[in-house]
PDB file of C-alpha atoms in Angstrom:
ATOM      1  CA  MET A 113      -4.403  -0.584  -6.023  1.00 93.00           C
ATOM      2  CA  PRO A 114      -1.413  -0.058  -8.307  1.00 91.00           C
ATOM      3  CA  GLY A 115       1.456   1.990  -6.936  1.00 88.00           C
ATOM      4  CA  HIS A 116       3.141   5.006  -8.472  1.00 90.00           C
ATOM      5  CA  ILE A 117       6.193   2.973  -9.464  1.00 88.00           C
ATOM      6  CA  ALA A 118       7.549   2.501 -12.966  1.00 87.00           C
ATOM      7  CA  VAL A 119       8.097  -1.084 -14.112  1.00 87.00           C
ATOM      8  CA  PRO A 120       9.907  -0.948 -17.478  1.00 87.00           C
ATOM      9  CA  ALA A 121      10.363  -4.734 -17.422  1.00 88.00           C
ATOM     10  CA  LEU A 122       6.608  -5.041 -18.051  1.00 85.00           C
ATOM     11  CA  GLY A 123       6.781  -2.877 -21.161  1.00 80.00           C
ATOM     12  CA  SER A 124       5.850   0.416 -19.549  1.00 77.00           C
ATOM     13  CA  ALA A 125       7.771   3.640 -20.158  1.00 78.00           C
ATOM     14  CA  ARG A 126      10.594   4.268 -17.701  1.00 80.00           C
ATOM     15  CA  ASP A 127       8.957   7.444 -16.378  1.00 81.00           C
ATOM     16  CA  ARG A 128       5.353   6.186 -16.343  1.00 88.00           C
ATOM     17  CA  PRO A 129       3.997   4.990 -12.976  1.00 92.00           C
ATOM     18  CA  SER A 130       1.992   1.767 -12.966  1.00 92.00           C
ATOM     19  CA  THR A 131      -1.102   3.774 -12.026  1.00 93.00           C
ATOM     20  CA  LEU A 132      -1.058   5.303 -15.511  1.00 93.00           C
ATOM     21  CA  SER A 133       0.270   2.320 -17.454  1.00 93.00           C
ATOM     22  CA  LYS A 134      -1.939   0.357 -19.855  1.00 93.00           C
ATOM     23  CA  GLU A 135       0.833  -2.229 -20.151  1.00 93.00           C
ATOM     24  CA  VAL A 136       0.720  -2.931 -16.415  1.00 93.00           C
ATOM     25  CA  LEU A 137      -3.004  -2.600 -15.707  1.00 95.00           C
ATOM     26  CA  GLN A 138      -4.559  -3.876 -18.945  1.00 92.00           C
ATOM     27  CA  GLY A 139      -1.761  -6.140 -20.088  1.00 92.00           C
ATOM     28  CA  VAL A 140      -0.640  -7.731 -16.835  1.00 92.00           C
ATOM     29  CA  LEU A 141      -3.346  -7.193 -14.211  1.00 93.00           C
ATOM     30  CA  ARG A 142      -6.436  -7.582 -16.397  1.00 94.00           C
ATOM     31  CA  GLY A 143      -4.864  -9.774 -19.069  1.00 93.00           C
ATOM     32  CA  ASP A 144      -2.141 -12.056 -17.720  1.00 93.00           C
ATOM     33  CA  LEU A 145      -3.503 -12.301 -14.162  1.00 92.00           C
ATOM     34  CA  GLY A 146      -7.171 -12.308 -15.173  1.00 93.00           C
ATOM     35  CA  CYS A 147      -8.221  -9.743 -12.562  1.00 91.00           C
ATOM     36  CA  ASP A 148     -11.722  -8.420 -13.217  1.00 92.00           C
ATOM     37  CA  GLY A 149     -12.099  -6.652  -9.874  1.00 93.00           C
ATOM     38  CA  LEU A 150     -12.230  -2.987  -8.963  1.00 96.00           C
ATOM     39  CA  ILE A 151      -8.984  -1.090  -9.597  1.00 97.00           C
ATOM     40  CA  VAL A 152      -8.504   1.901  -7.293  1.00 96.00           C
ATOM     41  CA  SER A 153      -5.600   4.247  -7.908  1.00 95.00           C
ATOM     42  CA  ASP A 154      -3.135   5.139  -5.204  1.00 93.00           C
ATOM     43  CA  ALA A 155      -3.501   8.741  -4.019  1.00 92.00           C
ATOM     44  CA  LEU A 156      -3.210  11.003  -7.045  1.00 94.00           C
ATOM     45  CA  ASP A 157      -1.938  13.916  -4.965  1.00 91.00           C
ATOM     46  CA  MET A 158       1.385  12.088  -4.515  1.00 90.00           C
ATOM     47  CA  GLY A 159       4.461  13.321  -6.329  1.00 86.00           C
ATOM     48  CA  GLY A 160       4.956   9.968  -8.033  1.00 87.00           C
ATOM     49  CA  ALA A 161       1.751  10.500 -10.011  1.00 88.00           C
ATOM     50  CA  ARG A 162       2.016  14.254 -10.589  1.00 86.00           C
ATOM     51  CA  GLN A 163       5.674  14.853 -11.361  1.00 81.00           C
ATOM     52  CA  ASN A 164       5.470  14.491 -15.147  1.00 78.00           C
ATOM     53  CA  ALA A 165       1.979  15.710 -16.031  1.00 83.00           C
ATOM     54  CA  TRP A 166      -0.798  18.173 -15.207  1.00 87.00           C
ATOM     55  CA  ASP A 167      -3.371  16.862 -12.721  1.00 91.00           C
ATOM     56  CA  GLY A 168      -6.167  16.674 -15.294  1.00 93.00           C
ATOM     57  CA  LYS A 169      -3.994  14.722 -17.693  1.00 94.00           C
ATOM     58  CA  VAL A 170      -3.060  12.324 -14.877  1.00 94.00           C
ATOM     59  CA  ALA A 171      -6.746  11.614 -14.183  1.00 96.00           C
ATOM     60  CA  VAL A 172      -7.421  10.898 -17.854  1.00 96.00           C
ATOM     61  CA  ALA A 173      -4.358   8.670 -18.181  1.00 95.00           C
ATOM     62  CA  ALA A 174      -5.354   6.668 -15.104  1.00 96.00           C
ATOM     63  CA  VAL A 175      -8.885   6.022 -16.388  1.00 97.00           C
ATOM     64  CA  ARG A 176      -7.594   5.087 -19.842  1.00 96.00           C
ATOM     65  CA  ALA A 177      -5.121   2.679 -18.249  1.00 95.00           C
ATOM     66  CA  SER A 178      -8.014   0.815 -16.520  1.00 95.00           C
ATOM     67  CA  VAL A 179      -8.288   2.570 -13.141  1.00 97.00           C
ATOM     68  CA  ASP A 180     -11.941   2.467 -12.053  1.00 97.00           C
ATOM     69  CA  MET A 181     -11.782   4.849  -9.069  1.00 97.00           C
ATOM     70  CA  LEU A 182      -9.503   7.883  -8.729  1.00 96.00           C
ATOM     71  CA  LEU A 183      -8.278   8.212  -5.148  1.00 95.00           C
ATOM     72  CA  VAL A 184      -7.551  11.670  -3.687  1.00 93.00           C
ATOM     73  CA  PRO A 185      -7.111  13.745  -6.848  1.00 94.00           C
ATOM     74  CA  PRO A 186      -5.602  17.133  -5.927  1.00 93.00           C
ATOM     75  CA  ASP A 187      -8.738  18.808  -7.283  1.00 94.00           C
ATOM     76  CA  ALA A 188     -11.790  16.576  -7.720  1.00 95.00           C
ATOM     77  CA  LEU A 189     -13.492  19.072 -10.036  1.00 96.00           C
ATOM     78  CA  VAL A 190     -10.449  19.229 -12.321  1.00 96.00           C
ATOM     79  CA  ALA A 191     -10.335  15.422 -12.427  1.00 96.00           C
ATOM     80  CA  TYR A 192     -14.067  15.182 -13.202  1.00 96.00           C
ATOM     81  CA  GLN A 193     -13.998  17.831 -15.920  1.00 97.00           C
ATOM     82  CA  SER A 194     -10.874  16.366 -17.512  1.00 96.00           C
ATOM     83  CA  VAL A 195     -12.330  12.861 -17.650  1.00 97.00           C
ATOM     84  CA  LEU A 196     -15.620  14.237 -19.016  1.00 97.00           C
ATOM     85  CA  ARG A 197     -13.789  16.126 -21.767  1.00 97.00           C
ATOM     86  CA  GLY A 198     -11.734  13.015 -22.470  1.00 96.00           C
ATOM     87  CA  VAL A 199     -14.923  11.050 -23.105  1.00 97.00           C
ATOM     88  CA  GLU A 200     -16.417  13.827 -25.238  1.00 97.00           C
ATOM     89  CA  ARG A 201     -13.253  14.016 -27.376  1.00 96.00           C
ATOM     90  CA  GLY A 202     -13.079  10.254 -27.733  1.00 95.00           C
ATOM     91  CA  ASP A 203      -9.807   9.946 -25.796  1.00 95.00           C
ATOM     92  CA  ILE A 204     -11.603   7.725 -23.279  1.00 96.00           C
ATOM     93  CA  PRO A 205     -13.964   5.122 -24.792  1.00 95.00           C
ATOM     94  CA  PHE A 206     -17.439   5.237 -23.267  1.00 95.00           C
ATOM     95  CA  ALA A 207     -17.142   1.485 -22.725  1.00 96.00           C
ATOM     96  CA  ARG A 208     -14.245   2.218 -20.355  1.00 96.00           C
ATOM     97  CA  ILE A 209     -16.513   4.451 -18.235  1.00 97.00           C
ATOM     98  CA  ASP A 210     -19.317   1.895 -18.405  1.00 97.00           C
ATOM     99  CA  SER A 211     -17.115  -0.933 -17.107  1.00 96.00           C
ATOM    100  CA  ALA A 212     -15.727   1.268 -14.312  1.00 97.00           C
ATOM    101  CA  VAL A 213     -19.217   2.285 -13.188  1.00 96.00           C
ATOM    102  CA  ARG A 214     -20.342  -1.357 -13.245  1.00 96.00           C
ATOM    103  CA  ARG A 215     -17.478  -2.428 -10.992  1.00 97.00           C
ATOM    104  CA  ILE A 216     -18.073   0.470  -8.595  1.00 96.00           C
ATOM    105  CA  LEU A 217     -21.792  -0.315  -8.315  1.00 95.00           C
ATOM    106  CA  GLU A 218     -21.073  -4.015  -7.812  1.00 95.00           C
ATOM    107  CA  ALA A 219     -18.615  -3.191  -5.016  1.00 93.00           C
ATOM    108  CA  LYS A 220     -21.179  -0.942  -3.333  1.00 92.00           C
ATOM    109  CA  ALA A 221     -23.865  -3.604  -3.640  1.00 93.00           C
ATOM    110  CA  ARG A 222     -21.628  -6.237  -2.037  1.00 91.00           C
ATOM    111  CA  VAL A 223     -21.384  -4.165   1.157  1.00 85.00           C
ATOM    112  CA  GLY A 224     -25.001  -2.991   1.097  1.00 88.00           C
ATOM    113  CA  LEU A 225     -24.454   0.655   0.197  1.00 87.00           C
ATOM    114  CA  HIS A 226     -27.430   0.534  -2.145  1.00 84.00           C
ATOM    115  CA  ARG A 227     -29.604  -0.082   0.947  1.00 86.00           C
ATOM    116  CA  ASN A 228     -27.836   2.147   3.474  1.00 81.00           C
ATOM    117  CA  ARG A 229     -25.923   5.053   1.967  1.00 78.00           C
ATOM    118  CA  THR A 230     -24.812   6.694   5.236  1.00 81.00           C
ATOM    119  CA  ILE A 231     -22.214   5.591   7.779  1.00 79.00           C
ATOM    120  CA  ASP A 232     -21.988   6.585  11.450  1.00 83.00           C
ATOM    121  CA  LEU A 233     -18.315   7.566  11.580  1.00 83.00           C
ATOM    122  CA  LYS A 234     -18.292   7.696  15.392  1.00 85.00           C
ATOM    123  CA  ALA A 235     -19.445   4.082  15.590  1.00 84.00           C
ATOM    124  CA  LEU A 236     -17.088   2.866  12.874  1.00 82.00           C
ATOM    125  CA  PRO A 237     -14.102   1.937  15.120  1.00 79.00           C
ATOM    126  CA  LEU A 238     -16.248  -0.405  17.223  1.00 83.00           C
ATOM    127  CA  ARG A 239     -17.925  -1.806  14.123  1.00 80.00           C
ATOM    128  CA  VAL A 240     -14.682  -2.822  12.414  1.00 79.00           C
ATOM    129  CA  ALA A 241     -13.348  -4.243  15.699  1.00 80.00           C
ATOM    130  CA  GLU A 242     -16.021  -6.953  15.753  1.00 84.00           C
ATOM    131  CA  PRO A 243     -14.678 -10.540  15.737  1.00 85.00           C
ATOM    132  CA  VAL A 244     -15.802 -11.197  12.163  1.00 84.00           C
ATOM    133  CA  PHE A 245     -13.562  -8.392  10.906  1.00 85.00           C
ATOM    134  CA  ALA A 246     -10.676  -9.454  13.146  1.00 82.00           C
ATOM    135  CA  ASP A 247     -10.901 -12.913  11.579  1.00 85.00           C
ATOM    136  CA  ARG A 248     -10.798 -11.408   8.098  1.00 85.00           C
ATOM    137  CA  LEU A 249      -7.780  -9.344   9.117  1.00 82.00           C
ATOM    138  CA  ASP A 250      -6.001 -12.498  10.280  1.00 83.00           C
ATOM    139  CA  ARG A 251      -6.730 -14.246   6.980  1.00 86.00           C
ATOM    140  CA  LEU A 252      -5.483 -11.221   5.040  1.00 84.00           C
ATOM    141  CA  PHE A 253      -2.225 -11.283   6.986  1.00 80.00           C
ATOM    142  CA  ASP A 254      -1.824 -14.961   6.126  1.00 81.00           C
ATOM    143  CA  LYS A 255      -2.130 -14.242   2.405  1.00 79.00           C
ATOM    144  CA  THR A 256      -0.567 -10.815   2.006  1.00 76.00           C
ATOM    145  CA  ILE A 257       3.158 -10.928   2.773  1.00 71.00           C
ATOM    146  CA  THR A 258       5.430 -13.456   1.093  1.00 74.00           C
ATOM    147  CA  LEU A 259       9.188 -13.698   1.488  1.00 76.00           C
ATOM    148  CA  VAL A 260      10.648 -13.939  -2.012  1.00 78.00           C
ATOM    149  CA  LYS A 261      14.332 -14.144  -1.076  1.00 81.00           C
ATOM    150  CA  ASN A 262      15.945 -15.339   2.138  1.00 82.00           C
ATOM    151  CA  GLU A 263      19.647 -14.706   1.652  1.00 79.00           C
ATOM    152  CA  ARG A 264      21.878 -16.058   4.412  1.00 75.00           C
ATOM    153  CA  ASP A 265      18.788 -17.778   5.916  1.00 76.00           C
ATOM    154  CA  LEU A 266      18.003 -14.761   8.077  1.00 70.00           C
ATOM    155  CA  LEU A 267      14.379 -15.806   8.582  1.00 72.00           C
ATOM    156  CA  PRO A 268      12.914 -17.100  10.731  1.00 72.00           C
ATOM    157  CA  PHE A 269      14.839 -15.468  13.597  1.00 61.00           C
ATOM    158  CA  ALA A 270      16.043 -18.553  15.449  1.00 64.00           C
ATOM    159  CA  GLY A 271      19.223 -20.340  16.430  1.00 59.00           C
ATOM    160  CA  ALA A 272      22.264 -19.444  18.477  1.00 55.00           C
ATOM    161  CA  ALA A 273      23.326 -16.320  16.610  1.00 69.00           C
ATOM    162  CA  PRO A 274      20.633 -13.604  16.477  1.00 75.00           C
ATOM    163  CA  PRO A 275      21.339 -10.996  13.809  1.00 79.00           C
ATOM    164  CA  ARG A 276      22.557  -7.453  14.324  1.00 85.00           C
ATOM    165  CA  ILE A 277      19.981  -5.209  12.671  1.00 87.00           C
ATOM    166  CA  LEU A 278      19.924  -1.686  11.288  1.00 87.00           C
ATOM    167  CA  LEU A 279      16.271  -0.640  10.982  1.00 87.00           C
ATOM    168  CA  VAL A 280      15.610   2.350   8.729  1.00 86.00           C
ATOM    169  CA  ASP A 281      12.036   3.463   9.354  1.00 82.00           C
ATOM    170  CA  PHE A 282      10.446   5.893   6.880  1.00 78.00           C
ATOM    171  CA  VAL A 283       7.618   7.932   8.432  1.00 74.00           C
ATOM    172  CA  PHE A 284       5.834  10.378   6.149  1.00 65.00           C
ATOM    173  CA  SER A 285       4.563  12.684   8.884  1.00 58.00           C
ATOM    174  CA  ASN A 286       6.543  14.834  11.293  1.00 54.00           C
ATOM    175  CA  ASP A 287       3.995  14.403  14.092  1.00 53.00           C
ATOM    176  CA  ARG A 288       4.557  10.613  14.243  1.00 53.00           C
ATOM    177  CA  ASP A 289       8.261  10.861  15.038  1.00 49.00           C
ATOM    178  CA  SER A 290       7.935   9.669  18.640  1.00 48.00           C
ATOM    179  CA  GLU A 291       5.196   7.045  18.329  1.00 52.00           C
ATOM    180  CA  PRO A 292       5.911   3.552  19.704  1.00 50.00           C
ATOM    181  CA  ASP A 293       6.410   0.835  17.119  1.00 71.00           C
ATOM    182  CA  ILE A 294       5.520  -2.811  17.729  1.00 75.00           C
ATOM    183  CA  PHE A 295       7.642  -3.916  14.786  1.00 78.00           C
ATOM    184  CA  ALA A 296      10.790  -2.307  16.211  1.00 82.00           C
ATOM    185  CA  GLU A 297      10.046  -3.611  19.698  1.00 84.00           C
ATOM    186  CA  GLU A 298       9.686  -7.174  18.440  1.00 82.00           C
ATOM    187  CA  LEU A 299      12.869  -6.908  16.372  1.00 83.00           C
ATOM    188  CA  GLU A 300      14.732  -5.676  19.433  1.00 84.00           C
ATOM    189  CA  ARG A 301      13.576  -8.714  21.402  1.00 84.00           C
ATOM    190  CA  ARG A 302      14.968 -11.081  18.781  1.00 80.00           C
ATOM    191  CA  ALA A 303      18.083  -9.281  17.555  1.00 83.00           C
ATOM    192  CA  ALA A 304      21.534  -9.287  19.086  1.00 86.00           C
ATOM    193  CA  THR A 305      21.533  -5.513  18.600  1.00 87.00           C
ATOM    194  CA  LEU A 306      19.073  -3.120  17.000  1.00 87.00           C
ATOM    195  CA  ARG A 307      20.142   0.279  15.715  1.00 87.00           C
ATOM    196  CA  ARG A 308      17.174   2.290  14.535  1.00 86.00           C
ATOM    197  CA  ILE A 309      17.081   5.333  12.284  1.00 85.00           C
ATOM    198  CA  ARG A 310      13.660   6.938  11.918  1.00 82.00           C
ATOM    199  CA  LEU A 311      13.355   9.342   9.017  1.00 80.00           C
ATOM    200  CA  THR A 312      10.615  11.966   8.795  1.00 80.00           C
ATOM    201  CA  PRO A 313      10.287  14.818   6.306  1.00 78.00           C
ATOM    202  CA  ARG A 314      11.924  17.037   8.926  1.00 81.00           C
ATOM    203  CA  THR A 315      14.832  14.772   9.906  1.00 79.00           C
ATOM    204  CA  ALA A 316      15.606  13.026   6.602  1.00 78.00           C
ATOM    205  CA  PRO A 317      17.919  15.739   5.189  1.00 81.00           C
ATOM    206  CA  THR A 318      20.243  15.531   8.199  1.00 82.00           C
ATOM    207  CA  ARG A 319      19.966  11.857   9.195  1.00 80.00           C
ATOM    208  CA  ALA A 320      20.107  10.208   5.778  1.00 76.00           C
ATOM    209  CA  LYS A 321      23.913  10.111   5.947  1.00 78.00           C
ATOM    210  CA  GLU A 322      23.642   7.783   8.967  1.00 80.00           C
ATOM    211  CA  ILE A 323      22.173   5.009   6.813  1.00 81.00           C
ATOM    212  CA  ARG A 324      25.290   2.924   6.523  1.00 81.00           C
ATOM    213  CA  PRO A 325      25.326  -0.636   7.935  1.00 82.00           C
ATOM    214  CA  GLN A 326      28.160  -1.325  10.321  1.00 82.00           C
ATOM    215  CA  ASP A 327      30.133  -4.582  10.428  1.00 82.00           C
ATOM    216  CA  GLY A 328      27.792  -7.548  10.442  1.00 81.00           C
ATOM    217  CA  GLU A 329      24.575  -5.527  10.457  1.00 85.00           C
ATOM    218  CA  VAL A 330      21.577  -6.533   8.377  1.00 81.00           C
ATOM    219  CA  ALA A 331      19.753  -3.481   6.976  1.00 82.00           C
ATOM    220  CA  LEU A 332      15.952  -3.495   7.018  1.00 80.00           C
ATOM    221  CA  LEU A 333      13.962  -0.733   5.323  1.00 77.00           C
ATOM    222  CA  ALA A 334      10.445  -0.263   6.685  1.00 76.00           C
ATOM    223  CA  SER A 335       7.585   2.024   5.741  1.00 69.00           C
ATOM    224  CA  SER A 336       4.163   0.831   6.810  1.00 52.00           C
ATOM    225  CA  GLU A 337       1.176   1.656   8.970  1.00 49.00           C
ATOM    226  CA  LEU A 338      -1.485  -0.687  10.321  1.00 41.00           C
ATOM    227  CA  LEU A 339      -4.849   0.830  11.225  1.00 43.00           C
ATOM    228  CA  ILE A 340      -6.319  -0.908  14.268  1.00 42.00           C
ATOM    229  CA  PRO A 341      -9.330   0.594  16.113  1.00 42.00           C
ATOM    230  CA  SER A 342      -8.128   2.078  19.393  1.00 42.00           C
ATOM    231  CA  GLU A 343     -11.111   0.720  21.343  1.00 41.00           C
ATOM    232  CA  ASN A 344     -10.269  -2.878  20.557  1.00 39.00           C
ATOM    233  CA  ASN A 345      -7.027  -4.445  19.388  1.00 39.00           C
ATOM    234  CA  LEU A 346      -8.541  -7.730  18.269  1.00 37.00           C
ATOM    235  CA  GLY A 347      -6.219  -9.482  15.875  1.00 38.00           C
ATOM    236  CA  THR A 348      -3.145  -7.369  16.637  1.00 36.00           C
ATOM    237  CA  ASN A 349      -1.242  -9.920  18.698  1.00 40.00           C
ATOM    238  CA  ALA A 350      -1.965 -12.832  16.379  1.00 40.00           C
ATOM    239  CA  ALA A 351      -0.956 -10.821  13.338  1.00 36.00           C
ATOM    240  CA  ARG A 352       2.223  -9.632  15.032  1.00 37.00           C
ATOM    241  CA  ASP A 353       3.168 -13.149  16.123  1.00 42.00           C
ATOM    242  CA  ARG A 354       2.744 -14.517  12.601  1.00 37.00           C
ATOM    243  CA  CYS A 355       4.901 -11.746  11.156  1.00 36.00           C
ATOM    244  CA  MET A 356       7.688 -12.293  13.659  1.00 38.00           C
ATOM    245  CA  THR A 357       7.642 -16.113  13.915  1.00 38.00           C
ATOM    246  CA  PRO A 358       7.005 -17.443  10.382  1.00 36.00           C
ATOM    247  CA  ARG A 359       6.004 -21.034   9.864  1.00 34.00           C
ATOM    248  CA  SER A 360       8.820 -21.623   7.386  1.00 33.00           C
ATOM    249  CA  SER A 361      11.777 -19.816   5.889  1.00 29.00           C
ATOM    250  CA  GLN A 362       9.706 -19.092   2.786  1.00 31.00           C
ATOM    251  CA  GLU A 363       6.889 -17.211   4.502  1.00 30.00           C
ATOM    252  CA  VAL A 364       6.799 -14.217   6.802  1.00 28.00           C
TER     253      VAL A 364
END
């Protein structure tokens, strides 16, 4: 899943998000990295994808760039019709559609959707909370997050002088403003002091000016959500412990 971020260093235009960039998806992801898997766009109703082009043009650009599945287009019919016209005009090679369909069908076959095309949504939370999925979640945590820089040897949190932390937490929904946060709670346990600023669409205009580290504070910017079935929190504690107590200063 490419993000809606421009990466000019990879040859893409300064105002072109990676989701729509042939240089990033074909050149780097497919070419340099040798990825032949399914590419799913980030949500196409986000401003980062829509700000410089009409929604239909965005859908066409994403498919041309090598996106196989278009996630959350603002209008699915507009996206479909635009891609169809793009193929008919020759803007999108038919081979591009053929390869996308092949990858989608292969992904469906791997999880058995060609045998069972319906899902019981009510039973889904218990299904994904089974131990086999918790184990996969643990392995994903092990491989997903890598610390690239560790200036001032801040990680792991250990030693006689715990850091003073300013946590700036971006939450993209007003109704989540008061939810508890395991990440903040664990930071508070390990930090000398923790000053937290939670920004929502409602509070950001007035609280943004508070984002200024005080003497000796380390600023952390966070914006993430972890979906764990409410009926069973298998894997949560182990994942949290690995994130907060890394095995070395190069991994968190």
